[in-house]
Every structure is written in C-alpha cells, then in structure tokens.
Coordinates of C-alpha atoms and ligand atoms in Angstrom, one line a residue:
M30 CA -36.4 -15.8 -6.8
V31 CA -35.7 -14.2 -10.2
H32 CA -32.3 -14.6 -11.7
I33 CA -31.7 -11.6 -13.8
K34 CA -30.0 -12.3 -17.2
N35 CA -27.7 -10.4 -19.4
Y36 CA -29.1 -9.3 -22.8
I37 CA -26.4 -10.0 -25.4
N38 CA -26.9 -10.3 -29.2
G39 CA -30.6 -10.4 -28.8
E40 CA -30.6 -13.2 -26.2
L41 CA -31.1 -13.4 -22.4
L42 CA -27.9 -15.1 -21.2
E43 CA -26.4 -16.3 -17.9
P44 CA -23.1 -14.7 -17.0
A45 CA -20.0 -16.6 -18.2
S46 CA -18.9 -17.1 -14.6
K47 CA -22.4 -18.6 -13.7
K48 CA -22.1 -16.6 -10.5
Y49 CA -24.8 -14.2 -9.2
L50 CA -24.9 -11.4 -6.7
D51 CA -27.6 -10.7 -4.2
N52 CA -30.2 -8.0 -5.1
F53 CA -31.8 -6.3 -2.1
D54 CA -35.3 -4.9 -1.6
P55 CA -34.3 -1.9 0.5
S56 CA -37.9 -1.4 1.8
R57 CA -37.5 -4.8 3.6
G58 CA -33.8 -5.1 3.9
K59 CA -34.0 -8.5 2.2
V60 CA -32.5 -10.3 -0.8
Y61 CA -35.3 -10.8 -3.4
S62 CA -33.5 -11.6 -6.6
Y63 CA -30.1 -12.3 -8.1
I64 CA -27.9 -10.3 -10.5
P65 CA -25.4 -11.7 -12.9
D66 CA -21.8 -11.3 -11.6
S67 CA -20.6 -10.7 -15.1
D68 CA -16.9 -10.0 -16.1
E69 CA -14.7 -9.2 -19.1
Q70 CA -15.9 -12.4 -20.9
D71 CA -19.5 -11.1 -21.0
V72 CA -18.4 -7.6 -22.0
E73 CA -16.2 -9.1 -24.7
K74 CA -19.2 -11.0 -26.1
A75 CA -21.5 -7.9 -25.8
V76 CA -18.9 -5.7 -27.6
A77 CA -18.5 -8.2 -30.4
A78 CA -22.2 -8.4 -30.9
A79 CA -22.5 -4.6 -30.9
K80 CA -19.6 -4.3 -33.3
A81 CA -21.2 -6.8 -35.7
A82 CA -24.6 -5.0 -35.5
F83 CA -23.1 -1.6 -36.1
P84 CA -22.6 -1.5 -39.9
A85 CA -26.3 -2.4 -40.6
W86 CA -27.8 -0.3 -37.8
S87 CA -25.7 2.8 -38.6
I88 CA -27.2 2.8 -42.2
T89 CA -30.7 1.8 -41.2
P90 CA -32.8 4.7 -42.4
K91 CA -33.7 7.1 -39.6
D92 CA -37.4 6.6 -39.9
Q93 CA -36.9 2.8 -39.3
R94 CA -34.7 3.4 -36.3
S95 CA -37.3 5.8 -35.1
K96 CA -40.0 3.1 -35.5
Y97 CA -38.1 0.7 -33.2
L98 CA -37.6 3.5 -30.6
L99 CA -41.3 4.4 -30.7
K100 CA -42.3 0.8 -30.4
I101 CA -40.1 0.5 -27.2
A102 CA -41.6 3.7 -25.9
S103 CA -45.1 2.3 -26.4
L104 CA -44.2 -1.0 -24.7
I105 CA -42.8 0.8 -21.7
G106 CA -46.1 2.7 -21.5
K107 CA -48.2 -0.5 -21.8
N108 CA -46.1 -2.0 -19.0
L109 CA -46.2 1.1 -16.8
D110 CA -47.7 -0.6 -13.7
R111 CA -45.4 -3.6 -13.8
L112 CA -42.3 -1.5 -14.4
A113 CA -43.2 1.1 -11.7
Q114 CA -43.7 -1.7 -9.2
A115 CA -40.4 -3.3 -10.1
E116 CA -38.6 0.1 -9.8
S117 CA -40.2 0.8 -6.4
I118 CA -39.2 -2.6 -5.0
D119 CA -35.7 -2.4 -6.4
N120 CA -34.9 1.1 -5.3
G121 CA -37.1 1.8 -2.3
K122 CA -38.8 4.9 -3.9
P123 CA -42.5 5.5 -3.4
L124 CA -44.5 3.6 -6.0
K125 CA -46.4 6.8 -6.8
L126 CA -43.1 8.5 -7.8
A127 CA -42.1 5.6 -10.0
K128 CA -45.5 5.6 -11.6
T129 CA -45.7 9.3 -12.2
V130 CA -42.1 10.2 -12.9
D131 CA -39.6 7.4 -13.5
I132 CA -41.4 5.1 -15.9
P133 CA -43.3 7.8 -17.9
R134 CA -40.0 9.6 -18.3
A135 CA -38.3 6.4 -19.5
A136 CA -41.0 6.1 -22.2
A137 CA -40.6 9.8 -23.0
N138 CA -36.9 9.4 -23.5
F139 CA -37.5 6.8 -26.3
H140 CA -40.3 8.8 -27.7
F141 CA -38.3 12.1 -27.7
Y142 CA -35.3 10.6 -29.5
G143 CA -37.4 8.4 -31.7
T144 CA -39.0 11.6 -33.1
G145 CA -36.1 14.0 -32.5
I146 CA -33.8 12.1 -34.9
L147 CA -36.2 12.7 -37.7
H148 CA -35.7 16.5 -37.2
Y149 CA -32.0 16.6 -36.8
A150 CA -30.2 18.4 -39.6
A151 CA -26.4 18.9 -39.9
H152 CA -24.9 22.2 -41.1
A153 CA -23.6 23.5 -44.4
H154 CA -21.2 26.4 -44.8
S155 CA -21.2 28.2 -48.2
M156 CA -18.0 30.1 -49.3
E157 CA -20.0 32.1 -51.8
D158 CA -19.1 31.0 -55.3
T159 CA -15.7 29.4 -54.3
A160 CA -16.8 26.3 -52.4
I161 CA -19.4 24.7 -50.2
N162 CA -18.8 22.8 -47.0
Y163 CA -21.3 20.4 -45.5
T164 CA -20.9 18.5 -42.3
L165 CA -21.8 14.8 -42.2
R166 CA -22.7 13.5 -38.7
Q167 CA -21.8 9.9 -38.6
P168 CA -22.5 7.6 -35.6
V169 CA -19.4 7.0 -33.6
G170 CA -19.6 3.2 -33.2
V171 CA -20.2 1.1 -30.1
A172 CA -21.3 3.3 -27.3
G173 CA -20.6 2.4 -23.6
C174 CA -23.4 3.6 -21.4
I175 CA -23.1 3.4 -17.6
S176 CA -25.8 4.6 -15.2
P177 CA -26.5 5.0 -11.5
W178 CA -29.2 3.7 -9.1
N179 CA -31.2 6.8 -8.1
L180 CA -33.4 7.0 -11.2
P181 CA -32.7 3.6 -12.7
L182 CA -34.7 3.2 -15.9
Y183 CA -35.1 7.0 -16.4
L184 CA -31.3 7.6 -16.5
F185 CA -30.5 4.3 -18.3
T186 CA -32.8 5.2 -21.2
W187 CA -31.7 8.8 -21.2
K188 CA -28.4 7.5 -22.6
I189 CA -29.5 4.5 -24.6
A190 CA -32.3 6.3 -26.6
P191 CA -30.1 9.0 -28.2
A192 CA -27.3 6.5 -28.8
L193 CA -29.6 4.2 -30.8
A194 CA -31.4 7.1 -32.5
A195 CA -28.0 8.5 -33.7
G196 CA -27.1 5.1 -35.2
C197 CA -24.7 3.8 -32.5
T198 CA -25.0 0.3 -31.2
V199 CA -24.7 0.1 -27.4
V200 CA -23.2 -1.9 -24.6
A201 CA -24.9 -0.7 -21.4
K202 CA -24.5 -1.4 -17.7
P203 CA -27.1 -0.4 -15.2
S204 CA -26.2 0.0 -11.5
E205 CA -25.8 -3.3 -9.8
V206 CA -27.8 -1.8 -6.9
T207 CA -30.9 -1.4 -9.1
P208 CA -30.8 -3.8 -12.1
M209 CA -34.4 -5.0 -12.4
T210 CA -36.0 -2.5 -14.8
A211 CA -33.0 -2.7 -17.1
Y212 CA -33.6 -6.4 -17.3
L213 CA -37.3 -5.9 -18.0
L214 CA -36.3 -3.4 -20.7
S215 CA -34.3 -6.1 -22.4
E216 CA -37.5 -8.3 -22.6
L217 CA -39.3 -5.3 -24.1
C218 CA -36.6 -4.8 -26.7
I219 CA -36.9 -8.5 -27.7
E220 CA -40.7 -8.0 -28.0
A221 CA -40.2 -4.9 -30.1
G222 CA -38.0 -6.9 -32.5
L223 CA -34.9 -4.7 -32.0
P224 CA -32.2 -6.4 -34.2
A225 CA -29.8 -8.6 -32.3
G226 CA -26.7 -6.8 -31.0
V227 CA -28.0 -3.3 -31.4
L228 CA -28.5 -3.0 -27.6
N229 CA -26.6 -5.2 -25.2
I230 CA -27.1 -5.0 -21.4
V231 CA -24.4 -6.5 -19.2
H232 CA -25.1 -6.6 -15.4
G233 CA -22.6 -6.7 -12.6
L234 CA -20.1 -4.7 -10.6
G235 CA -18.6 -1.4 -11.6
G236 CA -15.1 -2.5 -11.0
K237 CA -15.5 -5.5 -13.3
V238 CA -18.2 -4.9 -15.9
G239 CA -17.9 -1.0 -15.9
N240 CA -14.2 -1.1 -16.0
A241 CA -14.1 -3.6 -18.9
I242 CA -16.5 -1.5 -20.9
V243 CA -14.5 1.7 -20.3
S244 CA -11.2 0.2 -21.1
H245 CA -12.3 -1.8 -24.2
K246 CA -10.5 -0.6 -27.3
E247 CA -13.6 -1.2 -29.5
V248 CA -15.7 1.1 -27.4
P249 CA -14.8 4.6 -28.6
L250 CA -17.4 6.6 -26.6
I251 CA -18.4 6.5 -22.9
S252 CA -21.6 8.1 -21.5
F253 CA -21.4 7.9 -17.7
T254 CA -23.7 9.1 -15.0
G255 CA -22.7 8.6 -11.4
G256 CA -20.4 9.8 -8.6
T257 CA -17.6 12.3 -9.2
K258 CA -14.9 9.9 -7.9
T259 CA -16.0 7.1 -10.3
G260 CA -16.1 9.7 -13.1
A261 CA -12.5 10.7 -12.4
H262 CA -11.4 7.1 -12.5
I263 CA -13.2 6.5 -15.8
A264 CA -11.6 9.6 -17.3
S265 CA -8.2 8.4 -16.2
I266 CA -8.7 5.3 -18.4
A267 CA -10.7 6.8 -21.2
A268 CA -8.8 10.0 -21.8
P269 CA -5.4 8.5 -22.7
M270 CA -7.3 6.3 -25.2
F271 CA -8.9 9.5 -26.6
K272 CA -12.4 8.3 -26.2
K273 CA -15.3 10.7 -26.4
M274 CA -16.7 11.2 -22.9
S275 CA -19.8 12.6 -21.4
L276 CA -19.6 12.6 -17.6
E277 CA -22.7 13.5 -15.5
L278 CA -21.5 13.6 -11.9
G279 CA -22.4 14.6 -8.4
G280 CA -23.8 17.9 -7.0
K281 CA -24.3 20.0 -3.9
N282 CA -27.0 22.3 -5.2
P283 CA -27.9 25.6 -3.7
N284 CA -31.5 26.7 -3.2
I285 CA -31.5 30.5 -2.8
I286 CA -34.6 32.0 -1.3
F287 CA -35.1 35.8 -1.4
A288 CA -37.7 37.5 0.9
D289 CA -39.7 38.8 -2.1
C290 CA -40.5 35.3 -3.4
D291 CA -44.0 33.8 -3.9
Y292 CA -43.8 32.2 -0.4
D293 CA -46.4 29.5 -0.7
K294 CA -45.1 28.3 -4.1
M295 CA -41.6 28.4 -2.8
L296 CA -42.4 26.4 0.4
A297 CA -44.3 23.6 -1.5
T298 CA -41.6 23.3 -4.1
T299 CA -38.8 23.4 -1.5
L300 CA -40.3 20.4 0.2
H301 CA -40.0 18.5 -3.1
S302 CA -36.6 19.8 -4.1
S303 CA -35.3 18.8 -0.6
F304 CA -36.8 15.3 -0.1
S305 CA -38.1 13.9 -3.4
N306 CA -36.8 10.3 -3.9
Q307 CA -35.4 10.5 -0.4
G308 CA -33.1 13.4 -1.5
Q309 CA -31.4 11.0 -3.9
I310 CA -31.8 13.1 -7.0
C311 CA -28.6 14.7 -8.3
L312 CA -30.6 17.9 -8.7
C313 CA -32.0 18.2 -5.2
G314 CA -31.3 21.5 -3.4
S315 CA -29.4 20.4 -0.3
R316 CA -28.1 23.8 0.8
I317 CA -30.9 26.2 1.4
F318 CA -30.0 29.9 1.8
V319 CA -32.8 32.1 3.1
E320 CA -32.7 35.9 3.2
K321 CA -32.4 37.0 6.8
H322 CA -35.7 38.6 7.5
L323 CA -37.6 35.6 6.1
Y324 CA -35.5 33.1 7.9
D325 CA -37.5 32.6 11.1
K326 CA -40.8 32.3 9.3
F327 CA -39.4 29.9 6.7
K328 CA -37.7 27.8 9.4
K329 CA -40.9 27.4 11.4
D330 CA -43.1 26.5 8.4
F331 CA -40.5 24.3 6.7
V332 CA -39.9 22.3 9.8
E333 CA -43.6 22.0 10.5
Q334 CA -44.3 20.7 6.9
T335 CA -41.4 18.4 6.9
K336 CA -42.5 16.7 10.1
K337 CA -45.8 16.0 8.4
M338 CA -44.1 14.0 5.6
V339 CA -45.0 10.3 6.0
V340 CA -41.9 8.0 6.0
G341 CA -43.1 4.6 5.1
A342 CA -43.4 1.5 2.8
P343 CA -43.0 2.5 -0.8
M344 CA -46.2 0.8 -1.9
D345 CA -48.3 2.8 0.6
E346 CA -50.3 5.6 -1.0
K347 CA -49.6 8.0 2.0
T348 CA -45.8 7.6 1.8
R349 CA -43.9 10.7 0.9
V350 CA -40.4 9.4 1.9
G351 CA -39.6 5.8 1.1
A352 CA -36.5 3.7 1.8
V353 CA -33.0 4.9 0.8
V354 CA -31.4 2.6 -1.7
S355 CA -29.1 0.3 0.4
K356 CA -27.7 -0.3 3.8
P357 CA -24.2 1.1 3.1
H358 CA -25.9 4.2 1.6
M359 CA -28.1 4.6 4.7
E360 CA -25.0 4.3 6.9
K361 CA -23.2 6.9 4.8
V362 CA -26.1 9.4 5.1
L363 CA -26.4 8.8 8.9
S364 CA -22.7 9.3 9.3
Y365 CA -23.1 12.7 7.6
I366 CA -25.8 13.7 10.1
E367 CA -23.4 12.7 12.9
L368 CA -20.7 14.8 11.2
A369 CA -23.0 17.8 11.0
Q370 CA -23.6 17.7 14.7
K371 CA -19.8 17.4 15.4
E372 CA -19.4 20.5 13.2
G373 CA -21.8 22.4 15.4
G374 CA -25.0 21.9 13.5
K375 CA -28.4 21.8 15.3
I376 CA -30.9 19.2 14.1
L377 CA -34.3 20.9 13.7
C378 CA -36.2 17.8 12.7
G379 CA -35.4 14.2 11.7
G380 CA -31.9 13.0 12.1
K381 CA -32.6 9.3 12.8
Q382 CA -33.2 6.0 11.2
V383 CA -36.9 5.0 11.3
N384 CA -38.4 1.6 11.9
V385 CA -41.6 1.6 9.9
G386 CA -42.6 -1.7 11.4
G387 CA -44.1 -5.0 10.3
E388 CA -42.5 -6.7 7.3
F389 CA -40.6 -3.4 6.6
S390 CA -38.9 -3.3 10.0
E391 CA -35.5 -4.2 8.5
G392 CA -35.8 -1.6 5.7
Y393 CA -33.5 1.4 5.2
Y394 CA -35.5 4.4 6.2
I395 CA -34.3 7.8 7.4
E396 CA -36.4 10.7 8.6
P397 CA -36.3 13.8 6.5
T398 CA -33.7 16.0 8.2
I399 CA -33.2 19.7 8.5
I400 CA -30.0 21.1 10.1
E401 CA -29.1 24.7 10.9
G402 CA -26.2 26.6 12.4
L403 CA -23.5 25.5 10.0
P404 CA -21.1 27.7 8.1
H405 CA -21.1 27.4 4.3
D406 CA -17.6 26.0 4.2
C407 CA -17.9 23.0 6.6
R408 CA -17.7 19.5 5.2
T409 CA -21.5 19.0 5.7
N410 CA -22.0 22.0 3.3
Q411 CA -19.3 21.1 0.9
E412 CA -19.7 17.3 0.3
E413 CA -22.5 15.4 -1.4
I414 CA -24.7 13.5 1.1
F415 CA -27.3 12.3 -1.4
G416 CA -30.0 11.6 1.1
P417 CA -33.0 13.3 2.8
V418 CA -30.8 15.8 4.6
V419 CA -30.7 19.6 4.0
T420 CA -29.0 22.5 5.8
I421 CA -30.6 26.0 6.1
M422 CA -28.7 29.2 6.5
P423 CA -29.6 32.9 6.7
F424 CA -27.9 35.4 4.4
E425 CA -28.0 39.2 4.2
K426 CA -26.5 40.2 0.8
E427 CA -26.8 38.9 -2.7
E428 CA -23.0 39.0 -3.2
E429 CA -22.5 37.0 0.0
V430 CA -25.0 34.3 -1.0
L431 CA -23.5 34.0 -4.4
M432 CA -20.1 33.5 -2.9
W433 CA -21.5 30.7 -0.6
A434 CA -23.5 29.1 -3.4
N435 CA -20.4 28.9 -5.6
S436 CA -18.0 27.8 -2.9
T437 CA -18.2 24.0 -3.5
V438 CA -16.3 21.9 -6.1
Y439 CA -19.7 21.1 -7.7
G440 CA -21.8 23.0 -10.2
L441 CA -24.7 21.0 -11.3
A442 CA -28.0 22.7 -10.6
S443 CA -29.4 25.6 -8.6
T444 CA -32.7 27.1 -7.6
V445 CA -33.5 30.8 -7.1
W446 CA -36.7 32.2 -5.6
T447 CA -37.5 35.9 -6.2
E448 CA -40.2 38.0 -7.9
N449 CA -37.6 40.6 -8.8
L450 CA -36.9 40.0 -12.5
T451 CA -33.7 41.9 -12.7
R452 CA -32.2 40.1 -9.7
A453 CA -33.4 36.7 -11.1
H454 CA -31.4 37.2 -14.3
R455 CA -28.4 38.7 -12.5
V456 CA -28.2 35.8 -10.0
A457 CA -28.7 33.2 -12.8
Q458 CA -25.8 34.8 -14.7
N459 CA -23.5 34.6 -11.7
I460 CA -24.2 31.1 -10.4
H461 CA -21.6 28.5 -11.3
A462 CA -23.9 25.7 -12.4
G463 CA -25.1 24.0 -15.6
I464 CA -28.8 24.5 -14.7
V465 CA -30.6 27.4 -12.9
W466 CA -34.3 27.1 -12.0
I467 CA -36.0 30.4 -11.2
N468 CA -39.2 30.0 -9.2
C469 CA -39.4 26.3 -10.0
W470 CA -37.5 23.0 -9.7
L471 CA -37.0 20.0 -11.9
L472 CA -39.1 21.5 -14.7
R473 CA -37.6 19.6 -17.6
D474 CA -37.8 20.3 -21.3
L475 CA -35.9 17.4 -23.0
R476 CA -34.5 19.8 -25.7
T477 CA -32.4 21.8 -23.2
P478 CA -28.8 21.1 -22.5
F479 CA -28.4 19.1 -19.3
G480 CA -25.2 18.8 -17.3
G481 CA -22.9 20.4 -14.8
V482 CA -19.7 22.4 -14.5
K483 CA -16.6 21.9 -12.3
S484 CA -16.6 18.5 -10.6
S485 CA -20.2 18.0 -11.6
G486 CA -19.2 16.8 -15.1
V487 CA -18.0 17.3 -18.6
G488 CA -20.3 17.6 -21.6
R489 CA -24.1 17.9 -21.9
E490 CA -26.9 15.5 -22.5
G491 CA -30.4 16.4 -23.8
G492 CA -31.8 17.5 -27.1
F493 CA -29.5 17.6 -30.1
E494 CA -26.5 17.9 -27.8
A495 CA -26.8 14.1 -27.2
I496 CA -27.2 13.4 -30.9
E497 CA -24.1 15.4 -31.5
F498 CA -22.3 13.5 -28.8
F499 CA -23.1 10.1 -30.3
T500 CA -22.0 11.2 -33.8
E501 CA -18.7 12.4 -35.2
P502 CA -18.8 15.5 -37.5
K503 CA -17.0 15.2 -40.8
N504 CA -16.6 18.3 -42.9
V505 CA -16.7 17.8 -46.7
C506 CA -15.4 20.7 -48.8
I507 CA -16.3 20.9 -52.5
K508 CA -14.7 23.4 -54.7
L509 CA -17.2 24.9 -57.1
K510 CA -14.8 26.1 -59.9
Ligands
NAD2 P1 -21.4 5.3 -8.8 O1 -20.4 6.2 -9.4 O2 -21.0 4.5 -7.6 O3 -21.9 4.3 -9.8 C1 -22.5 4.7 -11.1 C2 -22.3 3.6 -12.1 O4 -20.9 3.4 -12.3 C3 -22.8 2.2 -11.6 O5 -23.3 1.5 -12.7 C4 -21.5 1.5 -11.2 O6 -21.5 0.1 -11.2 C5 -20.5 2.1 -12.2 N1 -19.1 2.0 -11.8 C6 -18.6 2.0 -10.5 N2 -17.2 1.9 -10.6 C7 -16.9 1.8 -11.9 C8 -15.7 1.7 -12.6 N3 -14.5 1.6 -11.9 N4 -15.7 1.7 -13.9 C9 -16.8 1.9 -14.6 N5 -18.0 1.9 -14.0 C10 -18.1 1.9 -12.6 O7 -22.6 6.2 -8.5 P2 -24.0 5.8 -7.7 O8 -23.7 5.7 -6.3 O9 -24.6 4.7 -8.5 O10 -24.9 7.1 -8.0 C11 -24.9 8.2 -7.2 C12 -24.1 9.3 -7.8 O11 -24.6 9.6 -9.1 C13 -24.3 10.6 -7.0 O12 -23.0 11.2 -6.9 C14 -25.2 11.5 -7.9 O13 -25.0 12.9 -7.8 C15 -24.7 11.0 -9.3 N6 -25.7 11.3 -10.2 C16 -25.5 12.3 -11.1 C17 -26.5 12.7 -12.1 C18 -26.2 13.8 -13.1 O14 -27.0 13.9 -14.0 N7 -25.2 14.6 -13.0 C19 -27.7 12.0 -12.1 C20 -27.9 11.0 -11.2 C21 -26.9 10.7 -10.2

C-alpha cells in the first residue's frame, strides 16, 4: 500500500514522527493507503523552506512564474485519467465527475492564474499637477493554504495557484480525509521543475498540522476552506496575530422555484444542484422552495427522477450517486435524516444507507433523499447536512420565501428559477448570499468574486480578488513640484 509523503523543500519526505494514519477508500470502506501523521516539526521545516524560497520567488518575473504554472496545468491535463481515478477512489465520487469536473478544473485553476497574473495591473492616482500616487502590490510572504475533502484537488489548487502567481511561497495542507491527489500534485511539481521550497505540502490532522500552520508567526496569511466551526477556531488564533484571512465556510443554500420557470430546465438542473457529488458541494441547494401551485407537479416529477438516480460504485459508468466520503460523515448525514423525521418531516424518497453489494458492500452509500413537511426554522432546515438530502417546501409570496431563504446563519450561494426578468433582479438583490444563480447552477466564470456572507465566510476568492488577497498594497506618493 502507498505511503503518502510530505513535499518539503522540493523533496518527498517521511513525517518527522515516522507515524502514519489510515487512508480509507469510502467506496469499499477499507484502508488502501497511509497518510503522514505530521506535526509541528514538519510544519517548521516547511515554513523554513518557504521562507528561504520567498525572496527569489517573489522577484521572479511574472512571465517566468507563469511558465511554471502553465507547465503544472499541462501536466495535470496529461495525467487526467490517473488523477481522476485517484480522486474517485479517495473521495468516493463518481469517476465521471472527477474526470469531467474536478481534475479539468484543477488544471484550469493553474492555467487561469498562470495567464491572469500577466494581465494584472495595480492602480495609479494622479493629483493633477501636485503629485502622483501609485500602488505597488507586493506578495505577502509565506501563505498558509488549508482545504477540505469535498473537491480535493479542485479546491486545493484554487488557493495554491493564485498564491504562487502573486509571488507568495506556500505551505499547504489538504484534508487528511482525501490526501491522494495533493500527493500526486507534489510529484507533478517536481516534474515541472518548480524551485525547491516554493510550494510545500504537509499532510496530517487539522488539530496538529493545520493548527501549527495557522499559529506560525512566519505565516502572515491564511486561506482556508472548510467548516464554519473550524473557520471560527482559525480566526480566534489568526485574528489576534493580525494575519490576513480568507475564510470560505459552510452553507445552507436556498433553491427558489417560481411557477413561471422553464420547467424542464429547472427540473434537470435541480437534480444536479441537489445531489451532485452526493450533495457534498458547499454550493448545493439543500432547501428547495417551490411556488404553491407548482408544488404538487414538482414533487411528483422530482421524486420520480430522483428514484431513477443510480447509487453505486464510483467507477461504474451508470453511477450518478457514489459513496459519501467517510463513515463518520455517513453517520452524521443519517442522523440528520432521523432528526428530520423527529421534527415531523416526511421522507418522500431515499432516507437509508444502501448496500451496493459485492466488493463495495462495506462502502458508505446513502440514497438520495427528499423530505417534505418541515418548517423553515427547524434544525433540519437551518443546519448544514452536506449530504444527498434536500427538503422541499411550498411558498405563496415572494416576501415570505425571501424571509425563509435568508433565515439561516449562512449566506453562501442561492438559485432562483423564474422567467420574470424584473423579479429575477429583485430577488437577487434581496437574497443574503455571496452568489446568486438565476436559471442555472454552478455556472462558474473564474474571474468572478467567489465567497459567502454571514457565517459562510469572510473575503472573496476568484479573479483578481485572489491576487489582491495574496499581495499587500503599498501606496507611493511622489510630489511633482
Ligand atoms: P473541516 O473544517 O473539518 O476541515 C477543513 C480543513 O481544515 C481540513 O484540511 C482539516 O484538516 C483542517 N482543519 C481542521 N481543524 C483545524 C484546525 N484546528 N486548524 C487548522 N486546520 C484545521 O471541513 P471539511 O469537513 O473538510 O469540509 C466540509 C466543509 O467545508 C463544509 O462545511 C463545507 O460547506 C465547507 N466548504 C466550503 C466551501 C466554500 O467555498 N465556502 C467549499 C467547500 C467546502
């Protein structure tokens, strides 16, 4: 079985402790590789390497930094099949999804920032004939990048690529639940000839490795994606140290369906926005509000289509819903289904663990689940479940549905279905969320600001927002007379 290694100062290294953690294949419920159980000593080494590499990397001309990023993008593309397979085994997601979404997007992240940095320009402010101000944007230093398990390589590279493009060096930690593609990425960075210490990847537990990165005094900037509770913990350490922080956290996204929508488009997309990646995308619409006179028709069709979704082994072409990521996560999702019933919810379909049989009989599979009959303010409708579970609710008035949609502590993404242009703009304006999709879902332009409001996070990723996050502005004022 593979023993994953840390990537520090350009080398693949064992953890200082020489200890390893089990890495599970969720589709089989079995250990299939080992993860370094790293600690502060490994983080110390990684930060020292990143610090030593910073002066040279930060003044490496943009077009040369760009070449490294583009080379990595191309290597990810060349290794698409191998990486997709690894992602699918590590995470439980359908291979098809890894092949068409996760890995192409990881390559796109490097490509986007490898070219984007060439076009970034800072500002100048003229004071007519008195003075001129120009703003230098200088890379902050060693960036700490911490990512979750749901879109492992996709979200890992979404942080690393802009950090490297901006001239920061990086100490990164992927989720201990899905470390494999980050390990394969370190091999590709070596192949690309990325200078030693520019990117360092330390594997291990959040409480040890993550904590050591966040609290390290030589890491002035933290880019974190993960749960809201972890984000609050990180902020409690990083804020008193006055670190720059970008926190991309949990969500409980509303999907608002008006009766005048393009019905077929809405139904097909709602199946995706509910159950893609087993509902484990922070942007999935888990609370579905449907205008009252469309409710019965929608309910019938949505349940019928959902029942047709094949739950099965990730490698199987027919599979639409693979395994959820881990046993504890499966148990958490099932406990929410139980809670929903206690709160008075009625299960319209799904609701149970599935045994898909054969070598996959120990895997962590859950039927796509639809629940109705719950009020907007019960726990099931307020807390993030992060699994293949949605609730459906009828509404009568726009004001009422906006109040329900905005009633959680979260504010990440939202979806609105209507053919009424005026209403679409009005609702978009009044939703408390960082992202509003009208008549679509997960349509991503990497230039747009990405992030949430309220407990869904602080700061924005994407486009030049990320370049600005990884750089510090310095104003230079020159008197002209
Ligand atoms: P998590 O918070 O448990 O872990 C995320 C990362 O933080 C992991 O690498 C983990 O090891 C690390 N970590 C844990 N404790 C830490 C600590 N004390 N100090 C530093 N690092 C620590 O989240 P998860 O379960 O991996 O991911 C699921 C969550 O991520 C969901 O809430 C989901 O909504 C959220 N998410 C948000 C976005 C977004 O863009 N807003 C995207 C994907 C996932």
